[in-house]
Short mmCIF file of N, CA, C and O and ligand atoms in Angstrom, two decimals:
data_model
loop_
_atom_site.label_atom_id
_atom_site.label_comp_id
_atom_site.label_asym_id
_atom_site.label_seq_id
_atom_site.Cartn_x
_atom_site.Cartn_y
_atom_site.Cartn_z
N MET A 1 12.63 20.00 10.23
CA MET A 1 11.91 18.94 9.50
C MET A 1 11.65 19.37 8.06
O MET A 1 11.17 20.46 7.82
N ASP A 2 12.01 18.51 7.12
CA ASP A 2 11.69 18.80 5.72
C ASP A 2 10.73 17.72 5.24
O ASP A 2 11.14 16.68 4.75
N ILE A 3 9.44 17.98 5.44
CA ILE A 3 8.42 17.01 5.02
C ILE A 3 8.19 17.17 3.52
O ILE A 3 7.85 18.25 3.05
N GLN A 4 8.43 16.08 2.79
CA GLN A 4 8.30 16.10 1.33
C GLN A 4 7.29 15.03 0.89
O GLN A 4 6.93 14.14 1.65
N ARG A 5 6.91 15.15 -0.40
CA ARG A 5 6.11 14.11 -1.05
C ARG A 5 6.89 13.57 -2.24
O ARG A 5 7.61 14.32 -2.89
N THR A 6 6.71 12.29 -2.51
CA THR A 6 7.36 11.69 -3.68
C THR A 6 6.40 10.73 -4.36
O THR A 6 5.45 10.24 -3.73
N LEU A 7 6.61 10.50 -5.66
CA LEU A 7 5.77 9.53 -6.37
C LEU A 7 6.46 8.17 -6.38
O LEU A 7 7.65 8.07 -6.71
N SER A 8 5.71 7.15 -6.03
CA SER A 8 6.18 5.76 -6.11
C SER A 8 5.31 5.01 -7.11
O SER A 8 4.10 5.26 -7.20
N ILE A 9 5.93 4.12 -7.87
CA ILE A 9 5.17 3.17 -8.71
C ILE A 9 5.62 1.76 -8.35
O ILE A 9 6.81 1.45 -8.43
N ILE A 10 4.66 0.94 -7.94
CA ILE A 10 4.92 -0.50 -7.82
C ILE A 10 4.66 -1.08 -9.20
O ILE A 10 3.57 -0.99 -9.74
N LYS A 11 5.72 -1.63 -9.80
CA LYS A 11 5.73 -1.93 -11.24
C LYS A 11 5.09 -3.30 -11.56
O LYS A 11 4.86 -4.10 -10.66
N PRO A 12 4.85 -3.56 -12.87
CA PRO A 12 4.14 -4.80 -13.25
C PRO A 12 4.79 -6.09 -12.75
O PRO A 12 4.08 -7.05 -12.44
N ASP A 13 6.13 -6.15 -12.67
CA ASP A 13 6.74 -7.39 -12.18
C ASP A 13 6.36 -7.64 -10.73
O ASP A 13 6.14 -8.78 -10.31
N ALA A 14 6.20 -6.56 -9.95
CA ALA A 14 5.87 -6.70 -8.52
C ALA A 14 4.38 -7.00 -8.33
O ALA A 14 4.01 -7.83 -7.50
N THR A 15 3.51 -6.34 -9.12
CA THR A 15 2.08 -6.66 -8.95
C THR A 15 1.82 -8.10 -9.40
O THR A 15 0.98 -8.80 -8.82
N ALA A 16 2.57 -8.58 -10.43
CA ALA A 16 2.40 -9.97 -10.88
C ALA A 16 2.78 -10.96 -9.77
O ALA A 16 2.19 -12.03 -9.66
N LYS A 17 3.77 -10.57 -8.96
CA LYS A 17 4.22 -11.46 -7.87
C LYS A 17 3.36 -11.32 -6.62
O LYS A 17 3.63 -11.98 -5.62
N ASN A 18 2.35 -10.43 -6.67
CA ASN A 18 1.42 -10.23 -5.54
C ASN A 18 2.15 -9.77 -4.28
O ASN A 18 1.90 -10.28 -3.17
N ILE A 19 3.08 -8.80 -4.46
CA ILE A 19 3.86 -8.33 -3.31
C ILE A 19 3.63 -6.84 -3.02
O ILE A 19 4.47 -6.20 -2.37
N THR A 20 2.48 -6.32 -3.48
CA THR A 20 2.16 -4.92 -3.16
C THR A 20 2.18 -4.70 -1.64
O THR A 20 2.74 -3.72 -1.15
N GLY A 21 1.57 -5.62 -0.91
CA GLY A 21 1.50 -5.47 0.56
C GLY A 21 2.88 -5.52 1.21
O GLY A 21 3.17 -4.76 2.13
N ALA A 22 3.75 -6.40 0.72
CA ALA A 22 5.10 -6.51 1.29
C ALA A 22 5.88 -5.23 1.04
O ALA A 22 6.61 -4.74 1.92
N ILE A 23 5.73 -4.66 -0.16
CA ILE A 23 6.42 -3.40 -0.47
C ILE A 23 5.85 -2.27 0.38
O ILE A 23 6.58 -1.46 0.96
N ASN A 24 4.52 -2.23 0.50
CA ASN A 24 3.92 -1.19 1.33
C ASN A 24 4.37 -1.32 2.79
O ASN A 24 4.58 -0.30 3.47
N ALA A 25 4.53 -2.53 3.28
CA ALA A 25 5.00 -2.72 4.66
C ALA A 25 6.40 -2.14 4.82
O ALA A 25 6.70 -1.50 5.83
N ASP A 26 7.28 -2.34 3.82
CA ASP A 26 8.63 -1.76 3.88
C ASP A 26 8.56 -0.23 3.88
O ASP A 26 9.28 0.43 4.63
N ILE A 27 7.70 0.31 3.01
CA ILE A 27 7.56 1.77 2.93
C ILE A 27 7.15 2.32 4.29
O ILE A 27 7.74 3.27 4.81
N GLU A 28 6.14 1.70 4.91
CA GLU A 28 5.63 2.21 6.19
C GLU A 28 6.62 1.96 7.32
O GLU A 28 6.75 2.80 8.22
N ALA A 29 7.34 0.84 7.25
CA ALA A 29 8.32 0.55 8.31
C ALA A 29 9.44 1.59 8.34
O ALA A 29 10.07 1.80 9.37
N HIS A 30 9.68 2.24 7.20
CA HIS A 30 10.71 3.27 7.14
C HIS A 30 10.14 4.67 7.38
O HIS A 30 10.81 5.67 7.12
N GLY A 31 8.91 4.75 7.87
CA GLY A 31 8.38 6.03 8.32
C GLY A 31 7.69 6.87 7.27
O GLY A 31 7.32 8.02 7.53
N LEU A 32 7.53 6.32 6.05
CA LEU A 32 6.81 7.07 5.01
C LEU A 32 5.33 6.71 5.07
O LEU A 32 4.97 5.55 5.34
N ARG A 33 4.47 7.70 4.84
CA ARG A 33 3.02 7.48 4.85
C ARG A 33 2.52 7.42 3.41
O ARG A 33 2.90 8.27 2.59
N ILE A 34 1.67 6.43 3.11
CA ILE A 34 1.05 6.32 1.78
C ILE A 34 -0.22 7.17 1.83
O ILE A 34 -1.23 6.75 2.39
N ILE A 35 -0.15 8.38 1.23
CA ILE A 35 -1.27 9.31 1.38
C ILE A 35 -2.18 9.32 0.15
O ILE A 35 -3.21 10.01 0.15
N ALA A 36 -1.82 8.57 -0.89
CA ALA A 36 -2.70 8.36 -2.05
C ALA A 36 -2.20 7.10 -2.74
O ALA A 36 -1.00 6.82 -2.75
N GLN A 37 -3.13 6.35 -3.32
CA GLN A 37 -2.73 5.09 -3.96
C GLN A 37 -3.83 4.62 -4.91
O GLN A 37 -5.00 4.66 -4.57
N LYS A 38 -3.44 4.20 -6.12
CA LYS A 38 -4.42 3.53 -6.99
C LYS A 38 -3.72 2.53 -7.91
O LYS A 38 -2.56 2.74 -8.29
N ARG A 39 -4.47 1.47 -8.24
CA ARG A 39 -3.96 0.41 -9.11
C ARG A 39 -4.56 0.63 -10.49
O ARG A 39 -5.79 0.67 -10.64
N ILE A 40 -3.70 0.78 -11.49
CA ILE A 40 -4.15 1.12 -12.83
C ILE A 40 -3.33 0.34 -13.86
O ILE A 40 -2.28 -0.23 -13.52
N ILE A 41 -3.81 0.33 -15.10
CA ILE A 41 -2.99 -0.18 -16.20
C ILE A 41 -2.64 1.00 -17.09
O ILE A 41 -3.53 1.73 -17.56
N LEU A 42 -1.36 1.23 -17.29
CA LEU A 42 -0.91 2.36 -18.09
C LEU A 42 -1.11 2.07 -19.58
O LEU A 42 -0.73 0.99 -20.05
N ALA A 43 -1.67 3.02 -20.31
CA ALA A 43 -1.67 2.94 -21.77
C ALA A 43 -0.24 3.21 -22.24
O ALA A 43 0.54 3.88 -21.54
N LYS A 44 0.09 2.69 -23.43
CA LYS A 44 1.47 2.89 -23.93
C LYS A 44 1.81 4.38 -24.03
O LYS A 44 2.91 4.80 -23.68
N ASN A 45 0.84 5.19 -24.49
CA ASN A 45 1.18 6.61 -24.64
C ASN A 45 1.34 7.31 -23.28
O ASN A 45 2.07 8.28 -23.17
N GLN A 46 0.69 6.79 -22.25
CA GLN A 46 0.92 7.34 -20.90
C GLN A 46 2.34 7.00 -20.44
O GLN A 46 3.04 7.85 -19.88
N ALA A 47 2.74 5.74 -20.64
CA ALA A 47 4.10 5.32 -20.24
C ALA A 47 5.14 6.11 -21.02
O ALA A 47 6.17 6.53 -20.47
N GLU A 48 4.88 6.35 -22.30
CA GLU A 48 5.82 7.14 -23.13
C GLU A 48 5.96 8.55 -22.59
O GLU A 48 7.05 9.10 -22.52
N ARG A 49 4.83 9.15 -22.18
CA ARG A 49 4.89 10.53 -21.66
C ARG A 49 5.56 10.55 -20.30
O ARG A 49 6.38 11.42 -20.01
N PHE A 50 5.21 9.58 -19.44
CA PHE A 50 5.78 9.57 -18.09
C PHE A 50 7.30 9.45 -18.15
O PHE A 50 8.02 10.12 -17.40
N TYR A 51 7.79 8.56 -19.04
CA TYR A 51 9.24 8.32 -19.12
C TYR A 51 9.87 9.08 -20.30
O TYR A 51 10.94 8.69 -20.77
N GLY A 52 9.24 10.17 -20.73
CA GLY A 52 9.71 10.94 -21.88
C GLY A 52 11.17 11.34 -21.80
O GLY A 52 11.86 11.41 -22.82
N VAL A 53 11.66 11.57 -20.58
CA VAL A 53 13.06 11.97 -20.40
C VAL A 53 14.04 10.89 -20.88
O VAL A 53 15.19 11.18 -21.20
N HIS A 54 13.55 9.64 -20.97
CA HIS A 54 14.40 8.53 -21.42
C HIS A 54 14.18 8.17 -22.89
O HIS A 54 14.65 7.12 -23.34
N SER A 55 13.47 9.05 -23.65
CA SER A 55 13.05 8.65 -25.00
C SER A 55 14.22 8.38 -25.95
O SER A 55 14.06 7.66 -26.93
N ASP A 56 15.40 8.93 -25.64
CA ASP A 56 16.56 8.69 -26.52
C ASP A 56 17.40 7.50 -26.06
O ASP A 56 18.43 7.19 -26.66
N LYS A 57 16.97 6.81 -25.01
CA LYS A 57 17.78 5.70 -24.47
C LYS A 57 17.45 4.40 -25.21
O LYS A 57 16.32 4.19 -25.65
N PRO A 58 18.44 3.52 -25.32
CA PRO A 58 18.20 2.26 -26.04
C PRO A 58 17.11 1.40 -25.39
O PRO A 58 16.47 0.60 -26.07
N PHE A 59 16.89 1.57 -24.08
CA PHE A 59 15.92 0.72 -23.38
C PHE A 59 14.51 1.31 -23.38
O PHE A 59 13.59 0.72 -22.81
N PHE A 60 14.31 2.46 -24.06
CA PHE A 60 13.03 3.18 -23.94
C PHE A 60 11.82 2.35 -24.39
O PHE A 60 10.84 2.21 -23.65
N GLN A 61 11.88 1.76 -25.59
CA GLN A 61 10.70 1.03 -26.10
C GLN A 61 10.39 -0.19 -25.24
O GLN A 61 9.24 -0.48 -24.94
N SER A 62 11.44 -0.86 -24.81
CA SER A 62 11.24 -2.02 -23.93
C SER A 62 10.63 -1.58 -22.60
O SER A 62 9.72 -2.23 -22.05
N LEU A 63 11.09 -0.44 -22.07
CA LEU A 63 10.56 0.09 -20.81
C LEU A 63 9.06 0.42 -20.95
O LEU A 63 8.26 0.08 -20.07
N VAL A 64 8.70 1.06 -22.06
CA VAL A 64 7.30 1.43 -22.29
C VAL A 64 6.44 0.16 -22.38
O VAL A 64 5.36 0.08 -21.78
N ASN A 65 6.93 -0.84 -23.11
CA ASN A 65 6.17 -2.10 -23.25
C ASN A 65 5.98 -2.77 -21.89
O ASN A 65 4.90 -3.24 -21.55
N TYR A 66 7.06 -2.80 -21.13
CA TYR A 66 7.02 -3.42 -19.80
C TYR A 66 6.07 -2.67 -18.87
O TYR A 66 5.22 -3.28 -18.19
N MET A 67 6.15 -1.36 -18.83
CA MET A 67 5.34 -0.58 -17.89
C MET A 67 3.85 -0.63 -18.22
O MET A 67 3.01 -0.36 -17.36
N SER A 68 3.53 -0.99 -19.48
CA SER A 68 2.12 -1.09 -19.84
C SER A 68 1.68 -2.56 -19.98
O SER A 68 0.60 -2.85 -20.48
N SER A 69 2.51 -3.48 -19.48
CA SER A 69 2.24 -4.92 -19.66
C SER A 69 1.32 -5.50 -18.59
O SER A 69 0.89 -6.65 -18.70
N GLY A 70 1.03 -4.74 -17.55
CA GLY A 70 0.19 -5.25 -16.46
C GLY A 70 -0.09 -4.14 -15.47
O GLY A 70 0.39 -3.01 -15.65
N PRO A 71 -0.85 -4.43 -14.42
CA PRO A 71 -1.20 -3.39 -13.45
C PRO A 71 0.03 -2.80 -12.76
O PRO A 71 1.01 -3.50 -12.49
N VAL A 72 -0.07 -1.52 -12.46
CA VAL A 72 0.90 -0.85 -11.59
C VAL A 72 0.11 -0.21 -10.45
O VAL A 72 -1.08 0.03 -10.58
N VAL A 73 0.79 0.03 -9.33
CA VAL A 73 0.17 0.77 -8.23
C VAL A 73 0.93 2.08 -8.09
O VAL A 73 2.14 2.07 -7.79
N VAL A 74 0.23 3.18 -8.38
CA VAL A 74 0.87 4.50 -8.25
C VAL A 74 0.50 5.05 -6.88
O VAL A 74 -0.64 4.89 -6.42
N GLN A 75 1.49 5.69 -6.24
CA GLN A 75 1.30 6.11 -4.86
C GLN A 75 1.97 7.45 -4.61
O GLN A 75 3.01 7.74 -5.21
N VAL A 76 1.42 8.21 -3.68
CA VAL A 76 2.11 9.39 -3.17
C VAL A 76 2.56 9.05 -1.75
O VAL A 76 1.75 8.61 -0.91
N LEU A 77 3.86 9.22 -1.52
CA LEU A 77 4.44 8.97 -0.19
C LEU A 77 4.81 10.29 0.43
O LEU A 77 5.33 11.18 -0.24
N GLU A 78 4.57 10.41 1.72
CA GLU A 78 4.89 11.65 2.43
C GLU A 78 5.73 11.33 3.66
O GLU A 78 5.46 10.34 4.36
N GLY A 79 6.69 12.20 3.95
CA GLY A 79 7.49 12.03 5.16
C GLY A 79 8.74 12.89 5.12
O GLY A 79 9.00 13.59 4.13
N GLU A 80 9.52 12.79 6.19
CA GLU A 80 10.78 13.53 6.30
C GLU A 80 11.70 13.12 5.13
O GLU A 80 11.93 11.93 4.91
N ASN A 81 12.14 14.11 4.37
CA ASN A 81 13.07 13.86 3.26
C ASN A 81 12.59 12.72 2.36
O ASN A 81 13.37 11.84 1.96
N ALA A 82 11.30 12.73 2.02
CA ALA A 82 10.67 11.57 1.35
C ALA A 82 11.37 11.18 0.05
O ALA A 82 11.50 9.98 -0.25
N VAL A 83 11.83 12.17 -0.73
CA VAL A 83 12.44 11.85 -2.03
C VAL A 83 13.71 11.02 -1.84
O VAL A 83 13.84 9.92 -2.38
N GLY A 84 14.64 11.54 -1.05
CA GLY A 84 15.91 10.83 -0.83
C GLY A 84 15.72 9.58 0.00
O GLY A 84 16.35 8.54 -0.25
N ASN A 85 14.83 9.68 1.00
CA ASN A 85 14.59 8.53 1.87
C ASN A 85 14.05 7.35 1.06
O ASN A 85 14.52 6.21 1.20
N TYR A 86 13.09 7.62 0.15
CA TYR A 86 12.52 6.51 -0.63
C TYR A 86 13.57 5.94 -1.58
O TYR A 86 13.62 4.74 -1.81
N ARG A 87 14.42 6.79 -2.14
CA ARG A 87 15.46 6.28 -3.03
C ARG A 87 16.42 5.34 -2.26
O ARG A 87 16.86 4.33 -2.78
N ASP A 88 16.69 5.68 -0.99
CA ASP A 88 17.51 4.79 -0.15
C ASP A 88 16.79 3.47 0.11
O ASP A 88 17.40 2.39 0.08
N ILE A 89 15.49 3.56 0.38
CA ILE A 89 14.71 2.36 0.69
C ILE A 89 14.60 1.46 -0.55
O ILE A 89 14.63 0.22 -0.44
N MET A 90 14.51 2.08 -1.74
CA MET A 90 14.41 1.29 -2.99
C MET A 90 15.72 0.59 -3.31
O MET A 90 15.73 -0.54 -3.77
N GLY A 91 16.86 1.30 -3.14
CA GLY A 91 18.15 0.77 -3.56
C GLY A 91 18.45 1.12 -5.00
O GLY A 91 17.64 1.74 -5.70
N ALA A 92 19.62 0.70 -5.47
CA ALA A 92 20.10 1.05 -6.82
C ALA A 92 19.14 0.53 -7.89
O ALA A 92 18.45 -0.48 -7.69
N THR A 93 19.14 1.22 -9.05
CA THR A 93 18.26 0.83 -10.17
C THR A 93 18.42 -0.65 -10.52
O THR A 93 17.43 -1.35 -10.76
N ASP A 94 19.66 -1.11 -10.57
CA ASP A 94 19.94 -2.51 -10.89
C ASP A 94 19.87 -3.34 -9.60
O ASP A 94 20.73 -3.17 -8.72
N PRO A 95 18.90 -4.23 -9.47
CA PRO A 95 18.76 -5.01 -8.23
C PRO A 95 20.05 -5.74 -7.84
O PRO A 95 20.32 -5.92 -6.65
N ALA A 96 20.85 -6.12 -8.84
CA ALA A 96 22.11 -6.83 -8.53
C ALA A 96 23.10 -5.94 -7.79
O ALA A 96 24.01 -6.43 -7.13
N LYS A 97 22.91 -4.61 -7.94
CA LYS A 97 23.83 -3.67 -7.28
C LYS A 97 23.19 -3.00 -6.06
O LYS A 97 23.82 -2.16 -5.41
N ALA A 98 21.94 -3.33 -5.78
CA ALA A 98 21.22 -2.68 -4.68
C ALA A 98 21.69 -3.22 -3.33
O ALA A 98 22.01 -4.41 -3.20
N GLU A 99 21.70 -2.34 -2.33
CA GLU A 99 22.13 -2.75 -1.00
C GLU A 99 21.18 -3.78 -0.40
O GLU A 99 19.98 -3.78 -0.69
N LEU A 100 21.73 -4.59 0.50
CA LEU A 100 20.96 -5.63 1.19
C LEU A 100 19.72 -5.02 1.86
O LEU A 100 19.80 -3.95 2.47
N ASN A 101 18.62 -5.72 1.74
CA ASN A 101 17.36 -5.34 2.39
C ASN A 101 16.65 -4.14 1.78
O ASN A 101 15.69 -3.65 2.36
N THR A 102 17.14 -3.65 0.64
CA THR A 102 16.38 -2.63 -0.07
C THR A 102 15.27 -3.34 -0.88
O THR A 102 15.33 -4.56 -1.10
N ILE A 103 14.26 -2.56 -1.28
CA ILE A 103 13.13 -3.16 -2.00
C ILE A 103 13.61 -3.83 -3.29
O ILE A 103 13.21 -4.96 -3.62
N ARG A 104 14.47 -3.14 -4.03
CA ARG A 104 14.91 -3.72 -5.31
C ARG A 104 15.80 -4.95 -5.11
O ARG A 104 15.74 -5.89 -5.89
N GLN A 105 16.63 -4.93 -4.06
CA GLN A 105 17.46 -6.11 -3.78
C GLN A 105 16.57 -7.30 -3.43
O GLN A 105 16.81 -8.42 -3.86
N LYS A 106 15.50 -7.04 -2.66
CA LYS A 106 14.66 -8.15 -2.20
C LYS A 106 13.69 -8.63 -3.29
O LYS A 106 13.42 -9.81 -3.40
N PHE A 107 13.15 -7.67 -4.07
CA PHE A 107 12.03 -8.02 -4.93
C PHE A 107 12.28 -7.82 -6.43
O PHE A 107 11.48 -8.29 -7.24
N GLY A 108 13.34 -7.10 -6.82
CA GLY A 108 13.59 -6.85 -8.24
C GLY A 108 14.25 -8.05 -8.89
O GLY A 108 14.92 -8.84 -8.22
N SER A 109 14.08 -8.19 -10.22
CA SER A 109 14.74 -9.31 -10.89
C SER A 109 15.68 -8.91 -12.00
O SER A 109 16.48 -9.73 -12.45
N SER A 110 15.62 -7.66 -12.47
CA SER A 110 16.57 -7.20 -13.49
C SER A 110 16.59 -5.67 -13.47
O SER A 110 15.74 -5.05 -12.81
N ILE A 111 17.49 -5.07 -14.23
CA ILE A 111 17.56 -3.60 -14.24
C ILE A 111 16.24 -3.00 -14.75
O ILE A 111 15.87 -1.90 -14.36
N GLU A 112 15.54 -3.72 -15.61
CA GLU A 112 14.23 -3.23 -16.07
C GLU A 112 13.12 -3.64 -15.10
O GLU A 112 12.34 -2.79 -14.63
N ASN A 113 13.06 -4.89 -14.77
CA ASN A 113 12.03 -5.41 -13.85
C ASN A 113 12.50 -5.21 -12.42
O ASN A 113 12.84 -6.16 -11.72
N ASN A 114 12.54 -3.95 -12.01
CA ASN A 114 13.16 -3.61 -10.73
C ASN A 114 12.15 -3.20 -9.65
O ASN A 114 12.48 -2.48 -8.73
N ALA A 115 10.93 -3.67 -9.80
CA ALA A 115 9.89 -3.64 -8.75
C ALA A 115 9.26 -2.28 -8.47
O ALA A 115 8.05 -2.20 -8.27
N VAL A 116 10.07 -1.22 -8.39
CA VAL A 116 9.51 0.08 -7.99
C VAL A 116 10.22 1.23 -8.71
O VAL A 116 11.37 1.11 -9.15
N HIS A 117 9.49 2.33 -8.79
CA HIS A 117 10.04 3.61 -9.26
C HIS A 117 9.84 4.63 -8.15
O HIS A 117 8.84 4.60 -7.44
N GLY A 118 10.78 5.56 -8.02
CA GLY A 118 10.62 6.70 -7.11
C GLY A 118 11.18 7.95 -7.74
O GLY A 118 12.19 7.88 -8.46
N SER A 119 10.56 9.08 -7.50
CA SER A 119 11.02 10.35 -8.07
C SER A 119 12.46 10.63 -7.65
O SER A 119 12.88 10.27 -6.56
N ASP A 120 13.22 11.32 -8.55
CA ASP A 120 14.63 11.57 -8.24
C ASP A 120 14.91 12.99 -7.74
O ASP A 120 16.07 13.32 -7.46
N SER A 121 13.89 13.85 -7.65
CA SER A 121 14.08 15.20 -7.11
C SER A 121 12.71 15.72 -6.68
O SER A 121 11.68 15.19 -7.12
N THR A 122 12.70 16.75 -5.85
CA THR A 122 11.39 17.29 -5.42
C THR A 122 10.66 17.91 -6.61
O THR A 122 9.44 17.83 -6.70
N GLU A 123 11.43 18.49 -7.53
CA GLU A 123 10.82 19.08 -8.72
C GLU A 123 10.12 18.00 -9.56
O GLU A 123 8.95 18.15 -9.97
N ASN A 124 10.83 16.90 -9.81
CA ASN A 124 10.22 15.80 -10.57
C ASN A 124 9.09 15.15 -9.78
O ASN A 124 8.11 14.67 -10.37
N ALA A 125 9.21 15.11 -8.45
CA ALA A 125 8.13 14.54 -7.64
C ALA A 125 6.84 15.31 -7.88
O ALA A 125 5.77 14.71 -8.09
N ASN A 126 6.90 16.62 -7.88
CA ASN A 126 5.68 17.43 -8.11
C ASN A 126 5.10 17.13 -9.48
O ASN A 126 3.88 16.96 -9.63
N ARG A 127 5.98 17.06 -10.49
CA ARG A 127 5.51 16.78 -11.85
C ARG A 127 4.89 15.38 -11.93
O ARG A 127 3.81 15.19 -12.49
N GLU A 128 5.56 14.41 -11.34
CA GLU A 128 5.10 13.02 -11.44
C GLU A 128 3.82 12.80 -10.63
O GLU A 128 2.94 12.04 -11.04
N ILE A 129 3.71 13.46 -9.47
CA ILE A 129 2.48 13.32 -8.67
C ILE A 129 1.29 13.87 -9.44
O ILE A 129 0.24 13.24 -9.55
N SER A 130 1.47 15.05 -10.05
CA SER A 130 0.33 15.64 -10.77
C SER A 130 0.04 14.91 -12.08
O SER A 130 -1.04 15.03 -12.64
N PHE A 131 1.00 14.10 -12.55
CA PHE A 131 0.75 13.26 -13.74
C PHE A 131 -0.36 12.25 -13.43
O PHE A 131 -1.18 11.92 -14.28
N PHE A 132 -0.39 11.74 -12.21
CA PHE A 132 -1.33 10.66 -11.86
C PHE A 132 -2.47 11.08 -10.94
O PHE A 132 -3.50 10.39 -10.91
N PHE A 133 -2.28 12.12 -10.15
CA PHE A 133 -3.28 12.43 -9.11
C PHE A 133 -3.76 13.87 -9.20
O PHE A 133 -2.96 14.80 -9.36
N ALA A 134 -5.09 14.04 -9.03
CA ALA A 134 -5.64 15.37 -8.78
C ALA A 134 -5.40 15.69 -7.31
O ALA A 134 -5.31 14.78 -6.47
N SER A 135 -5.29 16.97 -6.99
CA SER A 135 -5.01 17.33 -5.58
C SER A 135 -6.11 16.83 -4.66
O SER A 135 -5.85 16.48 -3.50
N THR A 136 -7.34 16.69 -5.17
CA THR A 136 -8.45 16.19 -4.34
C THR A 136 -8.33 14.70 -4.02
O THR A 136 -9.04 14.19 -3.17
N GLU A 137 -7.41 13.99 -4.70
CA GLU A 137 -7.24 12.55 -4.45
C GLU A 137 -6.15 12.29 -3.41
O GLU A 137 -5.87 11.13 -3.09
N ILE A 138 -5.51 13.35 -2.93
CA ILE A 138 -4.38 13.19 -2.00
C ILE A 138 -4.83 13.67 -0.63
O ILE A 138 -5.23 14.82 -0.47
N THR A 139 -4.77 12.76 0.35
CA THR A 139 -5.26 13.08 1.70
C THR A 139 -4.09 13.13 2.67
O THR A 139 -3.79 12.16 3.36
N GLY A 140 -3.40 14.24 2.70
CA GLY A 140 -2.16 14.35 3.46
C GLY A 140 -2.30 14.36 4.95
O GLY A 140 -3.27 14.42 5.57
P1 LIG B 1 13.17 3.76 -12.99
O1 LIG B 1 13.81 4.19 -11.73
O2 LIG B 1 11.68 3.67 -13.04
O3 LIG B 1 13.66 4.72 -14.18
C1 LIG B 1 13.79 4.31 -15.53
C2 LIG B 1 13.56 2.83 -15.71
O4 LIG B 1 14.08 2.29 -16.91
C3 LIG B 1 14.31 2.08 -14.62
O5 LIG B 1 13.72 2.30 -13.37
C4 LIG B 1 14.23 0.65 -15.17
O6 LIG B 1 12.96 0.04 -14.92
C5 LIG B 1 14.31 0.89 -16.68
N1 LIG B 1 15.62 0.51 -17.27
C6 LIG B 1 15.80 -0.48 -18.15
N2 LIG B 1 17.08 -0.55 -18.52
C7 LIG B 1 17.74 0.41 -17.87
C8 LIG B 1 19.11 0.81 -17.85
N3 LIG B 1 20.05 0.21 -18.58
N4 LIG B 1 19.44 1.84 -17.06
C9 LIG B 1 18.48 2.48 -16.31
N5 LIG B 1 17.15 2.12 -16.30
C10 LIG B 1 16.80 1.10 -17.08
#
């Protein structure tokens, strides 16, 4: 068993559609446990720091504006192979290319407004989890 933790963000397009519960149901149906969760509004400088790795990309400023445009729900997910498992459950970054019944295929509307974020490695998961949560806020 390789029990891992990963960071999930339910993005502003999804909170605007009031589908936090539907996304959480998908997460839990696939065996991941939501062991920490909070609904917040990101400041622009927080979004810039969180997505700093994309700062040279043409979509960076638009991404920062979008991620700070409304509430997000940040979550820590725990389970077997959580990083890869959640990426499978989310589907491809572009909802148009995501597999049937993935979160992004069902709920995303564009490559930017793609409903959810998930860490892409265990190393980044640790960094991203500590970006949003103190260890005392995580009840594993
Ligand atoms: P996410 O998995 O959170 O990682 C970076 C985000 O940038 C991505 O989801 C999208 O919301 C956004 N984005 C916007 N345009 C692109 C693009 N062309 N390629 C990848 N990500 C993009």
